[in-house]
Coordinates of C-alpha atoms in Angstrom, one line a residue:
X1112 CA 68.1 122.7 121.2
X1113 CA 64.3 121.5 121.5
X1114 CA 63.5 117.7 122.3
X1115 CA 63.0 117.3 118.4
X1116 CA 66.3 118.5 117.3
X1117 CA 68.0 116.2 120.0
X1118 CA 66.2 113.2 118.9
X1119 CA 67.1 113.5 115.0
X1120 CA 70.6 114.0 116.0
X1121 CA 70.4 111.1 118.1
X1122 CA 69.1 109.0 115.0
X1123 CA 71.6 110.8 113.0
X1124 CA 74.2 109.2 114.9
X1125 CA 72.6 105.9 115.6
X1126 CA 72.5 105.6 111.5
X1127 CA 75.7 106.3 111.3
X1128 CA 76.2 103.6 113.7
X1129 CA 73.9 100.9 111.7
X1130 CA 76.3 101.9 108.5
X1131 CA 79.1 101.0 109.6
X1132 CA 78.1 97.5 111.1
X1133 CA 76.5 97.0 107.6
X1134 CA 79.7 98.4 105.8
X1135 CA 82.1 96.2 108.2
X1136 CA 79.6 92.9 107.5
X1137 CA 80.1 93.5 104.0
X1138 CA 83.9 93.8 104.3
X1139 CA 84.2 90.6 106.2
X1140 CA 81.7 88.9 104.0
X1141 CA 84.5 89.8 100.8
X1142 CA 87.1 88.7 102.8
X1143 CA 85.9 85.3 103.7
X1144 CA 84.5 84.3 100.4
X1145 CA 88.5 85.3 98.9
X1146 CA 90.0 82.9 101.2
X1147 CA 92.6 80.8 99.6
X1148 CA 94.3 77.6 100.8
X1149 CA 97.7 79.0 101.1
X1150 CA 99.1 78.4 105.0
X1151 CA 102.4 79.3 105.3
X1152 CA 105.5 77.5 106.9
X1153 CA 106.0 77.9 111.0
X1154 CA 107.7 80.7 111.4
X1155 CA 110.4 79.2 113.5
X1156 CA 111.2 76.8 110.1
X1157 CA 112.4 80.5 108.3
X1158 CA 114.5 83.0 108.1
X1159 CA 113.0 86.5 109.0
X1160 CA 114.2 90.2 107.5
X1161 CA 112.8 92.8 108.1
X1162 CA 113.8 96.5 107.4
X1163 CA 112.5 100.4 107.7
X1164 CA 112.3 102.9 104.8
X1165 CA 111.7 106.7 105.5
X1166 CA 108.2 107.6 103.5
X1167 CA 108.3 111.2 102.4
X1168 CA 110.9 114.3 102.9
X1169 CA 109.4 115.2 106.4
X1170 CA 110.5 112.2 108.4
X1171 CA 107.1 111.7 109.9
X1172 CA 106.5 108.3 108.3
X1173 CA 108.2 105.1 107.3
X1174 CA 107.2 101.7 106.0
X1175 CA 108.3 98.8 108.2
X1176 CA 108.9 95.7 105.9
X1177 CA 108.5 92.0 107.6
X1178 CA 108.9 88.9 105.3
X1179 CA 110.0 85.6 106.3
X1180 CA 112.0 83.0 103.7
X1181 CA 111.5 79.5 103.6
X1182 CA 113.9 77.4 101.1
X1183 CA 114.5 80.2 99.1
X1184 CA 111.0 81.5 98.6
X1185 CA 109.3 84.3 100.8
X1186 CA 106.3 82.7 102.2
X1187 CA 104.9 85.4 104.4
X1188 CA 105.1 88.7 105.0
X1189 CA 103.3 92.3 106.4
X1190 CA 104.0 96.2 105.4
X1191 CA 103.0 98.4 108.0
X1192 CA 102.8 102.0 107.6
X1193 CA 104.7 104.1 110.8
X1194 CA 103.5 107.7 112.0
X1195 CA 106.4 109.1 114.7
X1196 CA 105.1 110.3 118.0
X1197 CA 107.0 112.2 120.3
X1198 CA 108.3 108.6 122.0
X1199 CA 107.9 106.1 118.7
X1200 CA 106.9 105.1 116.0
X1201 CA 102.7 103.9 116.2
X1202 CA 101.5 101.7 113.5
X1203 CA 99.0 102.9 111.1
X1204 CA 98.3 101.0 108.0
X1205 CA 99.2 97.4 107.4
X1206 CA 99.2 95.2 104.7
X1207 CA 99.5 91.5 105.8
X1208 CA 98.8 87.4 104.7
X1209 CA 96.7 85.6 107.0
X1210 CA 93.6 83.1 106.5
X1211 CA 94.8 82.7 102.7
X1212 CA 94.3 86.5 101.8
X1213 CA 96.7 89.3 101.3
X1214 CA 94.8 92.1 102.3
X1215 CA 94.7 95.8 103.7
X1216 CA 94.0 96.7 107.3
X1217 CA 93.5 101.1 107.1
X1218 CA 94.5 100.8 110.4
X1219 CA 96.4 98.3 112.4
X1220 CA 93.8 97.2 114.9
X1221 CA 91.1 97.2 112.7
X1222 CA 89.8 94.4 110.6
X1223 CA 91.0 93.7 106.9
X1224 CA 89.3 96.2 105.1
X1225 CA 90.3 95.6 101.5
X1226 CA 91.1 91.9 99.4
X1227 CA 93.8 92.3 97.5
X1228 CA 94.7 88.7 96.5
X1229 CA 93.6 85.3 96.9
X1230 CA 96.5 82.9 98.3
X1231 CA 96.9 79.3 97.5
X1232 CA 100.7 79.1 97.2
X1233 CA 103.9 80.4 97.9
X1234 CA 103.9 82.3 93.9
X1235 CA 100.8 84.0 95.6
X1236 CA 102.7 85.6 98.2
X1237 CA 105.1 86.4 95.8
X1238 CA 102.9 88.2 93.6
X1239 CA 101.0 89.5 96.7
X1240 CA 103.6 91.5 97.6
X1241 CA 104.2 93.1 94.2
X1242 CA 100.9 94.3 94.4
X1243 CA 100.9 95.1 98.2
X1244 CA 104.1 97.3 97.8
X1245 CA 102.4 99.6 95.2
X1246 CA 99.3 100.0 97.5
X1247 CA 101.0 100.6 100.3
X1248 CA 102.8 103.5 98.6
X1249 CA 99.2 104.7 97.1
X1250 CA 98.3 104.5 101.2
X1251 CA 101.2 106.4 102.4
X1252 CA 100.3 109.4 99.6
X1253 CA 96.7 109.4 101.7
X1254 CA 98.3 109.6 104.6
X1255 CA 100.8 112.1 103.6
X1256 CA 98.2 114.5 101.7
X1257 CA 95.9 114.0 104.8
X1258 CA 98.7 115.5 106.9
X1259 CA 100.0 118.0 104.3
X1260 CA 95.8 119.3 104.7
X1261 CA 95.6 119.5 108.4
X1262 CA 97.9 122.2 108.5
X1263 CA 95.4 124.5 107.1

């Protein structure tokens, strides 16, 4: 490599860099401007559930459902999409209501990513998780395909 190669790969990379802090910006900027008014009940005031479902034939994967009640109604809730290792299960995906949004997190520790309602009431979260259950499925056939291609 000469000094000139080095340096556009170093620019290459810095770019790269500057696009994601623009695409992140952008992401958060969505996410504030869909806030709702929605805050749910303490958690200590409802009843949790919570169950696993195996995701696909292989037994890699399984969604982990969390939802709380509160007088009848479910007034929170978060889907996270599992991956087993060799000692557990590490969380991938997540779907979850905070700050008046239902939104997507592509992976656990990293910031919502996709809006997928606004939340001003316990219906909301209702609905919200309607719609989060179907794109949590559409996530898990990513996942699963992006496995099923790694093989190669």
């Amino acid at each position: 490599f000469d000094a000139i190669s080095i340096g556009n790969m170093i620019r290459r990379g810095q770019q790269k860099k500057r696009d994601l802090r623009r695409a992140k910006k952008v992401a958060d900027e969505q996410i504030s401007q869909t806030r709702g008014t929605y805050q749910p009940p303490p958690r200590e005031d409802c009843a949790e559930r919570r169950y696993e479902r195996p995701i696909g034939d292989e037994g890699l994967l399984q969604l982990l459902v969390m939802f709380w009640r509160h007088t009848g109604s479910t007034v929170d809730f978060v889907l996270i999409i599992q991956k087993r290792t060799w000692e557990a299960w590490e969380n991938t995906a997540r779907i979850d209501c905070a700050h008046g949004t239902c939104h997507v997190h592509y992976s656990d520790d990293a910031p919502a990513s996709k809006h997928l309602l606004t939340l001003n009431s316990a219906t909301d979260v209702k609905t919200a998780m309607a719609i989060a259950l179907k794109e949590i499925d559409k996530i898990a056939d990513m996942i699963m395909q992006g496995e099923e291609g790694s093989d190669d």
